């Protein structure tokens, strides 16, 4: 099967010869092509300049490396500029439970606000780059820039809504409905970042998808195969094309 390239105008890959060790460099939010995804809209030039002073550094994270770990002191929020992350917690039996997948334009690290320590691990699923936002400075500026304060509240609210959605997903849906909802949500989020409406590369493994959806690896693989046989998707290794989004939506609607 010939793969059709997926356009990525909004996201630029890190050059293969770029140094991948975590380090800092100057960055300006006012010039970032993801600004509208992770920053409030309608800011004045002066307000953008003040935010630029806060978001003064980027960090590069190698694939498989942690951005932060459970128990680490909370100091900053992180806006993902390129790459994919997973957040996970370690169960009592030692297994990792995936709690979410985060992509460019999204902010992670909110788990540390409550107790000033992170409560999960954030691991890069591919070479990634994040913008570091020291939380004390974000909180200070939020009191002066109402749009920023409102935006931080929106991010927190979105996390609450996401957690409720996951609870519904795991509590009431069958395996087919869980995977269909996951794929449609993933491609919708990617499309908002300039990717194709129907094609994507799965940065996470089938096992990680199963951990997130509360399914065994065998069930995930079997459901992928069933979707392919039914003409809903076309899959080759981690390259996936959604052929019938309406068909996937009908599977979810069966719950209702």
Short mmCIF file of C-alpha atoms in Angstrom, two decimals:
data_model
loop_
_atom_site.label_atom_id
_atom_site.label_comp_id
_atom_site.label_asym_id
_atom_site.label_seq_id
_atom_site.Cartn_x
_atom_site.Cartn_y
_atom_site.Cartn_z
CA UNK A 1 0.00 0.00 0.00
CA UNK A 2 1.38 3.36 -0.96
CA UNK A 3 1.34 5.85 1.89
CA UNK A 4 0.03 9.35 1.20
CA UNK A 5 2.11 12.02 2.97
CA UNK A 6 0.25 13.81 5.73
CA UNK A 7 0.61 17.61 5.47
CA UNK A 8 2.04 19.28 8.53
CA UNK A 9 2.11 23.03 7.86
CA UNK A 10 1.66 24.09 11.47
CA UNK A 11 4.23 21.81 13.03
CA UNK A 12 7.87 21.59 12.07
CA UNK A 13 9.92 18.55 12.91
CA UNK A 14 13.15 18.99 14.82
CA UNK A 15 16.08 18.56 12.38
CA UNK A 16 17.76 15.17 12.67
CA UNK A 17 21.10 16.79 13.36
CA UNK A 18 19.74 19.04 16.14
CA UNK A 19 21.15 18.41 19.63
CA UNK A 20 18.61 16.47 21.67
CA UNK A 21 19.95 17.00 25.17
CA UNK A 22 17.70 19.14 27.38
CA UNK A 23 18.86 22.72 27.18
CA UNK A 24 17.54 26.25 27.13
CA UNK A 25 17.18 28.79 24.35
CA UNK A 26 15.35 32.04 23.77
CA UNK A 27 11.81 31.82 22.40
CA UNK A 28 9.08 34.39 21.74
CA UNK A 29 5.40 33.46 22.08
CA UNK A 30 4.48 36.41 19.88
CA UNK A 31 6.22 34.72 16.91
CA UNK A 32 5.13 31.13 17.59
CA UNK A 33 2.90 29.42 15.04
CA UNK A 34 1.13 27.55 17.87
CA UNK A 35 0.34 30.70 19.84
CA UNK A 36 -3.41 30.51 19.26
CA UNK A 37 -3.50 26.94 20.59
CA UNK A 38 -1.71 27.42 23.91
CA UNK A 39 -1.98 31.19 24.54
CA UNK A 40 -5.07 33.41 24.95
CA UNK A 41 -6.21 35.37 21.90
CA UNK A 42 -6.76 39.09 21.77
CA UNK A 43 -3.71 40.13 23.77
CA UNK A 44 -2.16 43.52 23.16
CA UNK A 45 1.42 43.84 21.96
CA UNK A 46 2.44 44.91 25.46
CA UNK A 47 0.76 41.91 27.08
CA UNK A 48 2.37 39.54 24.57
CA UNK A 49 5.73 41.08 25.36
CA UNK A 50 5.22 40.45 29.07
CA UNK A 51 4.34 36.81 28.38
CA UNK A 52 7.45 36.54 26.19
CA UNK A 53 9.50 37.51 29.24
CA UNK A 54 7.96 34.64 31.22
CA UNK A 55 8.29 31.96 28.54
CA UNK A 56 12.00 32.55 28.14
CA UNK A 57 13.28 29.03 27.51
CA UNK A 58 12.63 25.84 25.58
CA UNK A 59 13.71 22.32 26.48
CA UNK A 60 14.40 19.45 24.11
CA UNK A 61 13.38 16.02 25.39
CA UNK A 62 14.60 12.82 23.76
CA UNK A 63 12.18 10.03 22.94
CA UNK A 64 11.60 7.90 26.02
CA UNK A 65 12.98 10.52 28.42
CA UNK A 66 10.89 12.09 31.19
CA UNK A 67 9.85 15.73 31.19
CA UNK A 68 9.02 15.32 34.88
CA UNK A 69 8.43 12.43 37.25
CA UNK A 70 6.01 11.62 40.02
CA UNK A 71 7.16 13.24 43.27
CA UNK A 72 9.33 15.91 41.68
CA UNK A 73 8.89 19.47 42.94
CA UNK A 74 6.45 21.44 40.82
CA UNK A 75 7.92 24.64 39.40
CA UNK A 76 6.67 25.13 35.86
CA UNK A 77 3.96 24.43 33.35
CA UNK A 78 5.07 23.20 29.93
CA UNK A 79 3.58 24.14 26.57
CA UNK A 80 4.38 21.43 24.02
CA UNK A 81 5.89 22.95 20.89
CA UNK A 82 6.67 19.74 18.97
CA UNK A 83 6.27 16.07 19.73
CA UNK A 84 3.99 13.76 21.71
CA UNK A 85 3.92 12.89 25.40
CA UNK A 86 2.13 10.40 27.58
CA UNK A 87 1.30 10.90 31.24
CA UNK A 88 1.17 7.83 33.43
CA UNK A 89 1.07 6.69 37.03
CA UNK A 90 2.53 3.54 38.54
CA UNK A 91 0.02 1.11 40.02
CA UNK A 92 0.65 -0.84 43.22
CA UNK A 93 1.65 -3.91 41.21
CA UNK A 94 4.34 -1.88 39.43
CA UNK A 95 2.57 -1.50 36.11
CA UNK A 96 2.31 1.87 34.39
CA UNK A 97 -1.23 3.15 33.82
CA UNK A 98 -1.45 5.67 30.99
CA UNK A 99 -3.65 8.62 31.97
CA UNK A 100 -3.39 10.74 28.85
CA UNK A 101 -1.65 11.63 25.59
CA UNK A 102 -0.57 15.22 24.95
CA UNK A 103 0.50 16.88 21.72
CA UNK A 104 1.78 20.19 20.35
CA UNK A 105 -0.18 23.22 21.48
CA UNK A 106 -1.26 21.62 24.76
CA UNK A 107 -0.06 22.46 28.26
CA UNK A 108 1.05 19.80 30.76
CA UNK A 109 2.20 19.93 34.35
CA UNK A 110 -1.09 21.05 35.91
CA UNK A 111 -1.04 17.98 38.20
CA UNK A 112 1.63 19.65 40.34
CA UNK A 113 -0.40 22.71 41.32
CA UNK A 114 -2.33 21.07 44.17
CA UNK A 115 0.53 19.85 46.36
CA UNK A 116 3.51 21.56 44.74
CA UNK A 117 4.70 18.17 43.52
CA UNK A 118 3.99 16.26 40.34
CA UNK A 119 1.67 13.29 40.76
CA UNK A 120 2.45 11.51 37.48
CA UNK A 121 5.24 10.87 34.99
CA UNK A 122 5.36 12.72 31.65
CA UNK A 123 7.32 10.73 29.06
CA UNK A 124 8.17 11.82 25.51
CA UNK A 125 6.84 9.41 22.88
CA UNK A 126 9.09 11.02 20.26
CA UNK A 127 11.81 13.68 20.24
CA UNK A 128 9.99 16.73 21.57
CA UNK A 129 10.41 20.36 22.50
CA UNK A 130 8.54 22.28 25.20
CA UNK A 131 8.31 25.90 26.31
CA UNK A 132 8.96 26.30 30.03
CA UNK A 133 6.57 28.59 31.93
CA UNK A 134 7.58 29.14 35.60
CA UNK A 135 4.27 28.90 37.45
CA UNK A 136 4.97 31.58 40.05
CA UNK A 137 5.53 34.12 37.28
CA UNK A 138 2.46 32.88 35.37
CA UNK A 139 0.34 33.28 38.51
CA UNK A 140 1.74 36.75 39.14
CA UNK A 141 1.06 37.96 35.60
CA UNK A 142 -2.40 36.33 35.59
CA UNK A 143 -3.47 38.71 38.32
CA UNK A 144 -2.65 41.63 36.03
CA UNK A 145 -3.69 40.23 32.63
CA UNK A 146 -7.28 39.02 32.83
CA UNK A 147 -7.09 37.16 29.52
CA UNK A 148 -4.19 35.06 30.78
CA UNK A 149 -5.97 34.25 34.03
CA UNK A 150 -9.07 33.22 32.11
CA UNK A 151 -6.95 31.08 29.80
CA UNK A 152 -5.31 29.25 32.72
CA UNK A 153 -8.76 28.57 34.16
CA UNK A 154 -9.90 27.24 30.77
CA UNK A 155 -6.95 24.85 30.64
CA UNK A 156 -7.79 23.55 34.13
CA UNK A 157 -11.46 23.20 33.22
CA UNK A 158 -10.54 21.33 30.03
CA UNK A 159 -8.57 18.82 32.11
CA UNK A 160 -11.60 18.25 34.35
CA UNK A 161 -13.83 17.71 31.31
CA UNK A 162 -11.25 15.35 29.81
CA UNK A 163 -11.13 13.28 32.99
CA UNK A 164 -14.94 13.04 33.01
CA UNK A 165 -14.80 11.89 29.39
CA UNK A 166 -12.28 9.18 30.24
CA UNK A 167 -14.45 8.00 33.15
CA UNK A 168 -17.41 7.71 30.77
CA UNK A 169 -15.24 5.94 28.21
CA UNK A 170 -13.99 3.34 30.69
CA UNK A 171 -17.19 2.96 32.64
CA UNK A 172 -19.87 2.46 30.01
CA UNK A 173 -18.39 1.77 26.56
CA UNK A 174 -17.52 -1.52 24.91
CA UNK A 175 -14.07 -2.07 23.42
CA UNK A 176 -15.17 -1.06 19.90
CA UNK A 177 -16.73 2.15 21.18
CA UNK A 178 -13.65 3.05 23.23
CA UNK A 179 -11.25 2.65 20.33
CA UNK A 180 -13.55 4.44 17.86
CA UNK A 181 -13.92 7.39 20.23
CA UNK A 182 -10.16 7.48 20.84
CA UNK A 183 -9.30 7.54 17.11
CA UNK A 184 -11.86 10.22 16.25
CA UNK A 185 -10.73 12.41 19.14
CA UNK A 186 -7.08 11.98 18.19
CA UNK A 187 -7.55 12.90 14.52
CA UNK A 188 -9.73 15.87 15.50
CA UNK A 189 -7.00 17.24 17.78
CA UNK A 190 -4.34 16.66 15.12
CA UNK A 191 -6.40 18.39 12.44
CA UNK A 192 -6.63 21.50 14.64
CA UNK A 193 -2.82 21.58 14.42
CA UNK A 194 -2.65 21.46 10.62
CA UNK A 195 -2.61 17.70 10.05
CA UNK A 196 -4.83 15.67 7.76
CA UNK A 197 -8.49 15.09 8.63
CA UNK A 198 -8.14 11.37 8.03
CA UNK A 199 -4.48 10.26 8.25
CA UNK A 200 -2.20 10.03 11.23
CA UNK A 201 0.84 8.30 12.63
CA UNK A 202 0.20 6.67 15.99
CA UNK A 203 3.05 7.80 18.24
CA UNK A 204 1.88 5.48 21.00
CA UNK A 205 2.00 1.68 20.96
CA UNK A 206 -1.04 -0.62 20.93
CA UNK A 207 -0.13 -1.53 24.51
CA UNK A 208 -0.15 2.13 25.57
CA UNK A 209 -3.51 2.65 23.87
CA UNK A 210 -4.83 -0.37 25.75
CA UNK A 211 -3.53 0.97 29.05
CA UNK A 212 -5.29 4.28 28.46
CA UNK A 213 -8.56 2.68 27.33
CA UNK A 214 -8.58 -0.04 29.97
CA UNK A 215 -8.21 -2.82 27.39
CA UNK A 216 -5.84 -5.73 26.98
CA UNK A 217 -3.29 -5.58 24.16
CA UNK A 218 -4.98 -8.51 22.42
CA UNK A 219 -8.32 -6.71 22.50
CA UNK A 220 -6.84 -3.54 21.00
CA UNK A 221 -5.13 -5.48 18.20
CA UNK A 222 -8.27 -7.50 17.49
CA UNK A 223 -10.43 -4.37 17.38
CA UNK A 224 -8.02 -2.63 14.99
CA UNK A 225 -8.21 -5.70 12.72
CA UNK A 226 -12.01 -5.72 12.88
CA UNK A 227 -12.19 -2.03 11.95
CA UNK A 228 -9.88 -2.69 9.00
CA UNK A 229 -11.93 -5.68 7.84
CA UNK A 230 -15.10 -3.59 8.02
CA UNK A 231 -13.55 -0.88 5.86
CA UNK A 232 -13.54 1.74 8.61
CA UNK A 233 -9.78 2.23 8.71
CA UNK A 234 -6.65 1.29 6.80
CA UNK A 235 -3.66 0.54 8.98
CA UNK A 236 -0.05 -0.28 8.28
CA UNK A 237 2.16 -0.54 11.33
CA UNK A 238 1.63 2.88 12.97
CA UNK A 239 0.33 4.64 9.87
CA UNK A 240 -3.46 4.84 10.02
CA UNK A 241 -6.05 6.22 7.62
CA UNK A 242 -9.66 6.71 8.65
CA UNK A 243 -11.78 5.66 5.67
CA UNK A 244 -15.22 5.95 7.22
CA UNK A 245 -15.43 8.46 10.10
CA UNK A 246 -19.23 8.29 10.01
CA UNK A 247 -19.01 4.55 10.51
CA UNK A 248 -16.79 5.01 13.57
CA UNK A 249 -19.23 7.61 14.91
CA UNK A 250 -22.12 5.17 14.45
CA UNK A 251 -20.28 2.66 16.61
CA UNK A 252 -20.07 5.26 19.39
CA UNK A 253 -23.70 6.27 18.93
CA UNK A 254 -24.81 2.69 19.58
CA UNK A 255 -24.20 3.45 23.24
CA UNK A 256 -26.99 6.03 23.16
#
